[in-house]
mmCIF file of C-alpha atoms in Angstrom:
data_model
loop_
_atom_site.group_PDB
_atom_site.id
_atom_site.type_symbol
_atom_site.label_atom_id
_atom_site.label_comp_id
_atom_site.label_asym_id
_atom_site.label_seq_id
_atom_site.Cartn_x
_atom_site.Cartn_y
_atom_site.Cartn_z
ATOM 1 C CA MET L 28 126.859 100.940 65.761
ATOM 2 C CA LYS L 29 126.339 102.310 69.263
ATOM 3 C CA LYS L 30 123.525 104.531 67.984
ATOM 4 C CA LEU L 31 121.905 101.567 66.238
ATOM 5 C CA LEU L 32 122.180 99.451 69.401
ATOM 6 C CA LEU L 33 120.677 102.213 71.541
ATOM 7 C CA THR L 34 117.830 102.659 69.069
ATOM 8 C CA THR L 35 117.163 98.920 69.173
ATOM 9 C CA VAL L 36 117.091 98.873 72.991
ATOM 10 C CA ILE L 37 114.722 101.846 73.115
ATOM 11 C CA ALA L 38 112.432 100.268 70.524
ATOM 12 C CA SER L 39 112.442 96.985 72.440
ATOM 13 C CA SER L 40 111.596 98.760 75.717
ATOM 14 C CA MET L 41 108.754 100.647 74.050
ATOM 15 C CA ALA L 42 107.377 97.406 72.655
ATOM 16 C CA VAL L 43 107.396 95.793 76.096
ATOM 17 C CA ALA L 44 105.737 98.880 77.615
ATOM 18 C CA ALA L 45 103.114 98.819 74.882
ATOM 19 C CA GLN L 46 102.291 95.190 75.719
ATOM 20 C CA ALA L 47 102.005 95.843 79.462
ATOM 21 C CA GLU L 48 98.353 95.820 80.461
ATOM 22 C CA VAL L 49 95.964 94.811 83.218
ATOM 23 C CA VAL L 50 92.268 94.106 82.684
ATOM 24 C CA VAL L 51 90.291 94.130 85.935
ATOM 25 C CA LEU L 52 86.864 92.509 86.313
ATOM 26 C CA SER L 53 84.804 94.150 89.059
ATOM 27 C CA TRP L 54 81.284 94.850 90.322
ATOM 28 C CA GLY L 55 80.624 98.264 88.800
ATOM 29 C CA GLY L 56 78.490 100.901 90.493
ATOM 30 C CA ALA L 57 79.790 102.757 93.536
ATOM 31 C CA TYR L 58 82.232 99.952 94.267
ATOM 32 C CA GLY L 59 83.747 100.016 90.810
ATOM 33 C CA ALA L 60 83.975 103.808 90.874
ATOM 34 C CA ALA L 61 85.832 103.673 94.207
ATOM 35 C CA GLU L 62 88.203 101.057 92.852
ATOM 36 C CA VAL L 63 88.969 103.181 89.806
ATOM 37 C CA GLU L 64 89.831 106.225 91.924
ATOM 38 C CA ALA L 65 91.686 104.401 94.708
ATOM 39 C CA HIS L 66 93.434 101.652 92.738
ATOM 40 C CA VAL L 67 93.294 101.889 88.950
ATOM 41 C CA LYS L 68 94.221 105.540 88.411
ATOM 42 C CA PRO L 69 97.039 105.590 91.024
ATOM 43 C CA PHE L 70 98.439 102.323 89.584
ATOM 44 C CA ILE L 71 98.515 103.762 86.079
ATOM 45 C CA GLU L 72 100.189 106.917 87.362
ATOM 46 C CA ALA L 73 102.786 104.961 89.346
ATOM 47 C CA THR L 74 103.648 102.335 86.712
ATOM 48 C CA GLY L 75 102.491 103.599 83.326
ATOM 49 C CA ILE L 76 100.802 100.239 82.748
ATOM 50 C CA LYS L 77 97.543 100.461 80.816
ATOM 51 C CA THR L 78 94.735 99.322 83.111
ATOM 52 C CA THR L 79 91.074 98.981 82.248
ATOM 53 C CA MET L 80 88.060 97.802 84.204
ATOM 54 C CA ILE L 81 84.985 95.925 83.072
ATOM 55 C CA ASP L 82 81.845 95.291 85.144
ATOM 56 C CA ALA L 83 79.778 92.231 85.971
ATOM 57 C CA ASP L 84 76.824 91.584 88.287
ATOM 58 C CA ASN L 85 78.955 88.859 89.900
ATOM 59 C CA PRO L 86 82.540 88.638 88.556
ATOM 60 C CA ALA L 87 82.926 85.021 89.721
ATOM 61 C CA THR L 88 80.464 83.841 87.060
ATOM 62 C CA PRO L 89 82.248 85.083 83.905
ATOM 63 C CA LEU L 90 85.620 84.336 85.524
ATOM 64 C CA LYS L 91 84.688 80.680 85.975
ATOM 65 C CA ALA L 92 83.342 80.478 82.410
ATOM 66 C CA GLN L 93 86.518 81.996 80.970
ATOM 67 C CA THR L 94 88.925 79.774 82.878
ATOM 68 C CA GLU L 95 86.974 76.591 82.160
ATOM 69 C CA SER L 96 86.851 77.396 78.439
ATOM 70 C CA GLY L 97 90.521 78.399 78.328
ATOM 71 C CA ASN L 98 89.556 81.725 76.775
ATOM 72 C CA VAL L 99 90.700 84.133 79.494
ATOM 73 C CA SER L 100 90.557 87.849 78.745
ATOM 74 C CA VAL L 101 90.886 89.338 82.266
ATOM 75 C CA ASP L 102 93.935 89.501 84.519
ATOM 76 C CA VAL L 103 92.507 90.371 87.933
ATOM 77 C CA ALA L 104 89.018 89.997 89.382
ATOM 78 C CA LEU L 105 87.220 90.947 92.577
ATOM 79 C CA VAL L 106 85.202 88.064 93.976
ATOM 80 C CA GLU L 107 83.507 87.151 97.232
ATOM 81 C CA TYR L 108 85.545 85.135 99.722
ATOM 82 C CA ALA L 109 83.590 81.893 99.262
ATOM 83 C CA ASP L 110 83.962 82.163 95.477
ATOM 84 C CA ALA L 111 87.719 82.720 95.838
ATOM 85 C CA VAL L 112 88.021 79.545 97.920
ATOM 86 C CA ARG L 113 85.848 77.517 95.538
ATOM 87 C CA LEU L 114 87.617 78.706 92.382
ATOM 88 C CA CYS L 115 91.001 78.109 94.023
ATOM 89 C CA ASP L 116 90.003 74.570 95.028
ATOM 90 C CA GLU L 117 88.914 73.934 91.443
ATOM 91 C CA GLY L 118 92.351 74.964 90.153
ATOM 92 C CA LEU L 119 90.996 77.973 88.272
ATOM 93 C CA LEU L 120 93.102 80.623 90.025
ATOM 94 C CA GLU L 121 96.794 81.440 90.238
ATOM 95 C CA GLU L 122 98.390 81.156 93.659
ATOM 96 C CA ILE L 123 99.682 84.459 95.036
ATOM 97 C CA ASP L 124 103.015 84.406 96.850
ATOM 98 C CA PRO L 125 102.578 86.255 100.175
ATOM 99 C CA ASP L 126 106.178 87.453 99.853
ATOM 100 C CA LEU L 127 104.844 89.658 97.056
ATOM 101 C CA LEU L 128 102.900 91.770 99.551
ATOM 102 C CA LEU L 129 104.413 95.028 100.743
ATOM 103 C CA PRO L 130 105.029 95.678 104.443
ATOM 104 C CA GLY L 131 102.764 98.119 106.231
ATOM 105 C CA SER L 132 103.539 101.813 106.121
ATOM 106 C CA ASP L 133 104.874 101.465 109.674
ATOM 107 C CA GLY L 134 107.201 98.642 108.638
ATOM 108 C CA THR L 135 105.048 95.806 109.983
ATOM 109 C CA PRO L 136 105.457 92.631 107.875
ATOM 110 C CA ALA L 137 102.465 92.151 105.601
ATOM 111 C CA MET L 138 101.311 88.894 107.190
ATOM 112 C CA GLU L 139 101.198 90.577 110.593
ATOM 113 C CA ASP L 140 99.517 93.692 109.228
ATOM 114 C CA PHE L 141 96.579 92.077 107.416
ATOM 115 C CA LEU L 142 93.476 91.187 109.413
ATOM 116 C CA PRO L 143 92.699 87.486 110.050
ATOM 117 C CA GLY L 144 91.486 85.719 106.930
ATOM 118 C CA ALA L 145 92.607 88.490 104.581
ATOM 119 C CA VAL L 146 95.357 86.469 102.866
ATOM 120 C CA MET L 147 94.681 83.081 101.289
ATOM 121 C CA ASP L 148 96.486 80.936 98.738
ATOM 122 C CA CYS L 149 94.765 82.431 95.704
ATOM 123 C CA GLY L 150 93.455 85.777 96.935
ATOM 124 C CA ILE L 151 94.208 88.935 98.874
ATOM 125 C CA SER L 152 91.414 90.820 100.636
ATOM 126 C CA THR L 153 90.831 94.417 99.611
ATOM 127 C CA ASP L 154 88.104 95.258 102.124
ATOM 128 C CA LEU L 155 85.428 94.091 104.512
ATOM 129 C CA TRP L 156 81.939 94.786 103.197
ATOM 130 C CA ALA L 157 78.528 93.918 104.517
ATOM 131 C CA ASN L 158 75.065 92.874 103.508
ATOM 132 C CA VAL L 159 72.762 95.046 105.601
ATOM 133 C CA ILE L 160 69.164 96.120 105.933
ATOM 134 C CA ALA L 161 68.500 99.609 104.594
ATOM 135 C CA TYR L 162 65.345 101.696 104.726
ATOM 136 C CA ASP L 163 63.905 104.928 103.393
ATOM 137 C CA ALA L 164 63.506 107.239 106.385
ATOM 138 C CA SER L 165 60.788 109.239 104.610
ATOM 139 C CA GLN L 166 58.539 106.157 104.551
ATOM 140 C CA PHE L 167 58.668 105.878 108.334
ATOM 141 C CA PRO L 168 57.903 109.384 109.672
ATOM 142 C CA GLY L 169 57.200 108.016 113.141
ATOM 143 C CA GLU L 170 58.963 105.054 114.699
ATOM 144 C CA LYS L 171 62.018 103.885 112.785
ATOM 145 C CA PRO L 172 63.261 100.296 112.359
ATOM 146 C CA THR L 173 66.040 99.487 114.828
ATOM 147 C CA LYS L 174 66.627 95.729 114.571
ATOM 148 C CA ILE L 175 66.713 93.061 111.926
ATOM 149 C CA ALA L 176 63.437 91.550 113.183
ATOM 150 C CA ASP L 177 61.718 94.778 112.034
ATOM 151 C CA PHE L 178 62.466 93.827 108.430
ATOM 152 C CA PHE L 179 60.080 90.904 108.809
ATOM 153 C CA ASP L 180 57.420 92.875 110.715
ATOM 154 C CA LEU L 181 55.027 93.921 107.944
ATOM 155 C CA GLU L 182 52.385 95.087 110.392
ATOM 156 C CA LYS L 183 54.547 97.509 112.361
ATOM 157 C CA PHE L 184 56.626 98.574 109.349
ATOM 158 C CA PRO L 185 54.473 98.095 106.247
ATOM 159 C CA GLY L 186 55.681 98.130 102.671
ATOM 160 C CA LYS L 187 57.386 95.950 100.122
ATOM 161 C CA ARG L 188 60.748 94.381 100.911
ATOM 162 C CA GLY L 189 63.722 94.155 98.593
ATOM 163 C CA VAL L 190 65.634 90.884 98.977
ATOM 164 C CA LYS L 191 68.637 89.514 97.125
ATOM 165 C CA LYS L 192 67.614 86.611 94.929
ATOM 166 C CA ALA L 193 70.016 84.099 96.485
ATOM 167 C CA PRO L 194 70.120 82.015 99.675
ATOM 168 C CA LYS L 195 73.503 83.264 100.901
ATOM 169 C CA THR L 196 73.081 85.976 103.563
ATOM 170 C CA VAL L 197 69.284 85.842 103.211
ATOM 171 C CA LEU L 198 69.031 82.602 105.203
ATOM 172 C CA GLU L 199 71.391 83.924 107.872
ATOM 173 C CA MET L 200 69.404 87.137 108.238
ATOM 174 C CA ALA L 201 66.145 85.194 108.488
ATOM 175 C CA LEU L 202 67.478 83.183 111.415
ATOM 176 C CA MET L 203 68.837 86.243 113.225
ATOM 177 C CA ALA L 204 65.474 87.951 112.745
ATOM 178 C CA ASP L 205 63.872 84.845 114.257
ATOM 179 C CA GLY L 206 65.964 85.215 117.402
ATOM 180 C CA VAL L 207 69.036 83.107 116.698
ATOM 181 C CA PRO L 208 72.188 84.799 118.119
ATOM 182 C CA ALA L 209 74.810 85.581 115.471
ATOM 183 C CA ALA L 210 77.297 83.203 117.099
ATOM 184 C CA GLU L 211 74.858 80.280 116.683
ATOM 185 C CA VAL L 212 73.537 80.941 113.171
ATOM 186 C CA TYR L 213 75.687 78.419 111.310
ATOM 187 C CA ASP L 214 75.173 75.727 113.925
ATOM 188 C CA VAL L 215 71.419 76.117 113.434
ATOM 189 C CA LEU L 216 71.654 76.480 109.650
ATOM 190 C CA SER L 217 73.612 73.221 109.460
ATOM 191 C CA THR L 218 70.544 71.237 110.595
ATOM 192 C CA ASP L 219 67.411 70.308 108.678
ATOM 193 C CA GLU L 220 65.321 71.945 111.398
ATOM 194 C CA GLY L 221 67.362 75.132 111.128
ATOM 195 C CA LEU L 222 66.923 75.304 107.359
ATOM 196 C CA ASP L 223 63.184 74.751 107.730
ATOM 197 C CA ARG L 224 63.116 77.550 110.318
ATOM 198 C CA ALA L 225 64.925 79.968 107.993
ATOM 199 C CA PHE L 226 62.606 79.261 105.059
ATOM 200 C CA ALA L 227 59.566 79.502 107.331
ATOM 201 C CA LYS L 228 60.702 82.986 108.363
ATOM 202 C CA LEU L 229 61.106 83.966 104.721
ATOM 203 C CA ASP L 230 57.601 82.668 104.077
ATOM 204 C CA THR L 231 56.267 85.470 106.302
ATOM 205 C CA ILE L 232 57.370 88.166 103.808
ATOM 206 C CA LYS L 233 57.523 86.197 100.533
ATOM 207 C CA SER L 234 54.348 87.741 99.088
ATOM 208 C CA ASN L 235 55.712 91.237 99.758
ATOM 209 C CA VAL L 236 59.179 90.717 98.278
ATOM 210 C CA ILE L 237 60.687 92.343 95.214
ATOM 211 C CA TRP L 238 63.741 90.282 94.325
ATOM 212 C CA TRP L 239 66.972 91.915 93.204
ATOM 213 C CA GLU L 240 70.130 90.519 91.631
ATOM 214 C CA ALA L 241 72.456 93.468 90.924
ATOM 215 C CA GLY L 242 73.924 95.664 93.652
ATOM 216 C CA ALA L 243 72.676 98.866 92.027
ATOM 217 C CA GLN L 244 69.042 97.793 92.403
ATOM 218 C CA PRO L 245 68.325 98.203 96.161
ATOM 219 C CA PRO L 246 69.144 101.958 96.333
ATOM 220 C CA GLN L 247 67.017 102.507 93.243
ATOM 221 C CA LEU L 248 64.124 100.411 94.554
ATOM 222 C CA LEU L 249 64.208 102.430 97.788
ATOM 223 C CA ALA L 250 64.548 105.782 96.023
ATOM 224 C CA ASP L 251 61.652 104.983 93.673
ATOM 225 C CA GLY L 252 59.429 103.984 96.577
ATOM 226 C CA GLU L 253 58.976 100.457 95.242
ATOM 227 C CA VAL L 254 60.150 99.059 98.583
ATOM 228 C CA SER L 255 60.322 100.596 102.033
ATOM 229 C CA MET L 256 63.172 98.345 103.227
ATOM 230 C CA SER L 257 65.733 96.200 101.440
ATOM 231 C CA THR L 258 68.732 94.015 101.937
ATOM 232 C CA ALA L 259 71.656 95.797 100.305
ATOM 233 C CA TYR L 260 75.410 96.205 100.105
ATOM 234 C CA ASN L 261 76.320 98.849 102.664
ATOM 235 C CA GLY L 262 78.539 100.761 100.248
ATOM 236 C CA ARG L 263 75.722 101.233 97.753
ATOM 237 C CA ILE L 264 73.493 102.748 100.440
ATOM 238 C CA PHE L 265 76.258 105.024 101.710
ATOM 239 C CA ASN L 266 76.843 106.324 98.202
ATOM 240 C CA ALA L 267 73.148 106.988 97.586
ATOM 241 C CA ALA L 268 72.792 108.795 100.921
ATOM 242 C CA ILE L 269 75.984 110.874 100.887
ATOM 243 C CA GLU L 270 76.511 111.461 97.174
ATOM 244 C CA GLU L 271 72.907 111.727 96.037
ATOM 245 C CA GLY L 272 71.273 112.995 99.219
ATOM 246 C CA LYS L 273 68.731 110.164 99.362
ATOM 247 C CA PRO L 274 67.044 109.672 102.792
ATOM 248 C CA LEU L 275 68.428 106.146 103.094
ATOM 249 C CA VAL L 276 69.595 104.688 106.393
ATOM 250 C CA VAL L 277 71.633 101.567 107.145
ATOM 251 C CA LEU L 278 70.350 99.280 109.890
ATOM 252 C CA TRP L 279 73.522 97.620 111.156
ATOM 253 C CA ASP L 280 71.837 95.092 113.439
ATOM 254 C CA GLY L 281 72.251 91.656 111.861
ATOM 255 C CA GLN L 282 74.799 92.729 109.264
ATOM 256 C CA VAL L 283 76.545 89.843 107.479
ATOM 257 C CA TYR L 284 80.081 90.790 106.514
ATOM 258 C CA GLU L 285 82.901 89.205 104.579
ATOM 259 C CA HIS L 286 86.147 89.812 102.751
ATOM 260 C CA GLU L 287 86.294 90.808 99.095
ATOM 261 C CA MET L 288 89.268 89.228 97.335
ATOM 262 C CA TYR L 289 91.516 90.169 94.463
ATOM 263 C CA VAL L 290 92.250 86.995 92.466
ATOM 264 C CA VAL L 291 94.142 86.168 89.273
ATOM 265 C CA PRO L 292 92.596 83.624 86.884
ATOM 266 C CA LYS L 293 94.612 80.746 85.484
ATOM 267 C CA GLY L 294 95.709 81.748 82.016
ATOM 268 C CA ALA L 295 95.666 85.499 82.718
ATOM 269 C CA PRO L 296 97.131 87.063 79.558
ATOM 270 C CA HIS L 297 99.236 89.569 81.526
ATOM 271 C CA LEU L 298 100.220 87.539 84.592
ATOM 272 C CA GLU L 299 103.294 89.546 85.597
ATOM 273 C CA ASP L 300 101.414 92.853 85.359
ATOM 274 C CA ALA L 301 98.496 91.341 87.294
ATOM 275 C CA MET L 302 100.805 90.539 90.201
ATOM 276 C CA LYS L 303 102.228 94.076 90.086
ATOM 277 C CA TYR L 304 98.679 95.407 90.273
ATOM 278 C CA ILE L 305 97.857 93.261 93.316
ATOM 279 C CA GLN L 306 101.072 94.255 95.077
ATOM 280 C CA PHE L 307 100.349 97.962 94.535
ATOM 281 C CA THR L 308 96.640 97.910 95.352
ATOM 282 C CA THR L 309 96.954 95.928 98.581
ATOM 283 C CA SER L 310 99.450 98.335 100.130
ATOM 284 C CA THR L 311 98.623 100.361 103.247
ATOM 285 C CA GLU L 312 98.050 103.507 101.217
ATOM 286 C CA SER L 313 95.888 101.871 98.549
ATOM 287 C CA LEU L 314 93.549 100.146 101.007
ATOM 288 C CA ARG L 315 93.206 103.290 103.111
ATOM 289 C CA ARG L 316 92.554 105.346 99.993
ATOM 290 C CA GLN L 317 89.711 103.023 98.978
ATOM 291 C CA ALA L 318 87.946 103.734 102.300
ATOM 292 C CA GLN L 319 87.968 107.420 101.310
ATOM 293 C CA TYR L 320 85.705 106.595 98.371
ATOM 294 C CA ILE L 321 83.387 103.895 99.717
ATOM 295 C CA SER L 322 82.301 102.663 103.128
ATOM 296 C CA TYR L 323 84.088 99.314 103.168
ATOM 297 C CA GLY L 324 86.625 98.581 105.910
ATOM 298 C CA PRO L 325 90.350 98.343 105.054
ATOM 299 C CA THR L 326 91.852 94.922 105.774
ATOM 300 C CA ARG L 327 95.242 96.144 107.018
ATOM 301 C CA LYS L 328 95.760 97.386 110.558
ATOM 302 C CA SER L 329 98.063 100.129 109.293
ATOM 303 C CA SER L 330 95.350 101.303 106.860
ATOM 304 C CA ASN L 331 92.910 101.766 109.728
ATOM 305 C CA ALA L 332 95.242 103.866 111.853
ATOM 306 C CA GLY L 333 93.891 107.366 112.506
ATOM 307 C CA GLU L 334 90.761 109.073 111.239
ATOM 308 C CA ILE L 335 89.682 108.400 107.655
ATOM 309 C CA LEU L 336 87.753 111.141 105.885
ATOM 310 C CA TYR L 337 85.528 110.617 102.877
ATOM 311 C CA LYS L 338 86.542 112.270 99.626
ATOM 312 C CA ASP L 339 84.286 115.222 100.494
ATOM 313 C CA GLY L 340 86.795 116.061 103.228
ATOM 314 C CA LYS L 341 84.163 116.250 105.979
ATOM 315 C CA THR L 342 82.394 112.911 106.412
ATOM 316 C CA VAL L 343 84.139 110.764 109.029
ATOM 317 C CA MET L 344 84.068 107.226 107.675
ATOM 318 C CA GLY L 345 84.270 105.260 110.953
ATOM 319 C CA PRO L 346 80.518 105.031 111.713
ATOM 320 C CA HIS L 347 79.851 104.037 108.093
ATOM 321 C CA LEU L 348 82.246 101.078 108.085
ATOM 322 C CA PRO L 349 81.189 97.491 108.892
ATOM 323 C CA THR L 350 84.153 97.225 111.250
ATOM 324 C CA TYR L 351 83.113 100.185 113.423
ATOM 325 C CA PRO L 352 82.669 98.808 116.996
ATOM 326 C CA ALA L 353 79.050 99.967 117.385
ATOM 327 C CA ASN L 354 78.179 98.311 114.071
ATOM 328 C CA MET L 355 79.611 94.965 115.162
ATOM 329 C CA VAL L 356 77.356 94.397 118.184
ATOM 330 C CA ASN L 357 75.172 91.811 116.427
ATOM 331 C CA ALA L 358 77.235 91.136 113.327
ATOM 332 C CA LEU L 359 77.893 87.836 111.579
ATOM 333 C CA GLU L 360 80.937 86.939 109.509
ATOM 334 C CA THR L 361 80.062 84.788 106.518
ATOM 335 C CA ASN L 362 81.221 81.226 107.096
ATOM 336 C CA LEU L 363 82.999 80.463 103.857
ATOM 337 C CA ASP L 364 83.448 76.767 104.665
ATOM 338 C CA PHE L 365 79.687 76.396 105.118
ATOM 339 C CA TRP L 366 78.956 77.998 101.758
ATOM 340 C CA VAL L 367 81.701 76.178 99.878
ATOM 341 C CA ASP L 368 80.201 72.902 101.135
ATOM 342 C CA ASN L 369 76.511 73.785 100.755
ATOM 343 C CA ASP L 370 76.206 76.402 98.020
ATOM 344 C CA SER L 371 74.871 74.152 95.255
ATOM 345 C CA GLU L 372 72.405 72.302 97.468
ATOM 346 C CA LEU L 373 70.999 75.460 99.065
ATOM 347 C CA ASN L 374 70.717 77.287 95.761
ATOM 348 C CA GLU L 375 68.701 74.352 94.443
ATOM 349 C CA ARG L 376 66.388 74.399 97.457
ATOM 350 C CA PHE L 377 66.076 78.188 97.327
ATOM 351 C CA ASN L 378 65.126 78.162 93.645
ATOM 352 C CA ALA L 379 62.564 75.433 94.274
ATOM 353 C CA TRP L 380 61.140 77.517 97.144
ATOM 354 C CA LEU L 381 60.901 80.536 94.856
ATOM 355 C CA ALA L 382 59.094 78.509 92.197
ATOM 356 C CA ASN L 383 56.461 77.428 94.723
#
């Protein structure tokens, strides 16, 4: 009888283990690869829970479609801060109990260890990343671009421009290039005159723009010589320069940075395992480890303590992170409230502008 009972318990435990799973929806490319090495593989090793990752150009789009249809197949997703707020407000995300979060490696309570804005009702920040201007150094053998206004100067710095096909970040950059201080961008953008000014600035390069939609495109456009400068995600440019030896340079002036959030959709098929994944991957060690694979800034103070080396063991990551002091001189944090309130209207105007 005892043997039968033991066999039953073992079989039951194996069945539960077999059902344990986490499906993560992410961005792919260099970001996804970093997440696999820093989060997915260590989580599997630590817990034995099967974890897989699938890619999307913008995970918020399929996540919203799945939750609204009630046909949810993913457990965790990485989304931009504004999307996390919007989806949470729409009731499409699970709330995450902050008591779930582990203290810092130095014992600091989690809520004191995370940077401002990194913890919200339905999401936990994994990193700070930035939209930046990047250029191909080989296309400018003489004077190099040094400020965001140079992106719009086709006479001094000729060539096609790569620009993300969306108003978010693009409008902010246009205003900064037109002389608006970072601290005043959203005040200006909140007025009709400010919007007209941003679109007028974009008009000056519109005929020379190649529009991109997926994060992998800007490094490729630059490497192929199709554009001489492009807006881009800083991590993609870092990867192309360090890993592939491309002569690509990040222009930090006018960077627009924000948090990236782990969220859990309503109806996640493996809710308990999803929460285990978030707890593990937002620890001091996990966030620091991610910065060893991609140039996005950890969102815990304890993760930023000391020098962080890239996986090659020689590249010091500090100067490649959005949060590096020298890179923050003329930096703008995305105003999530502005975009939650104005996203639909500005996308409509932007698309109409493109069509004309």
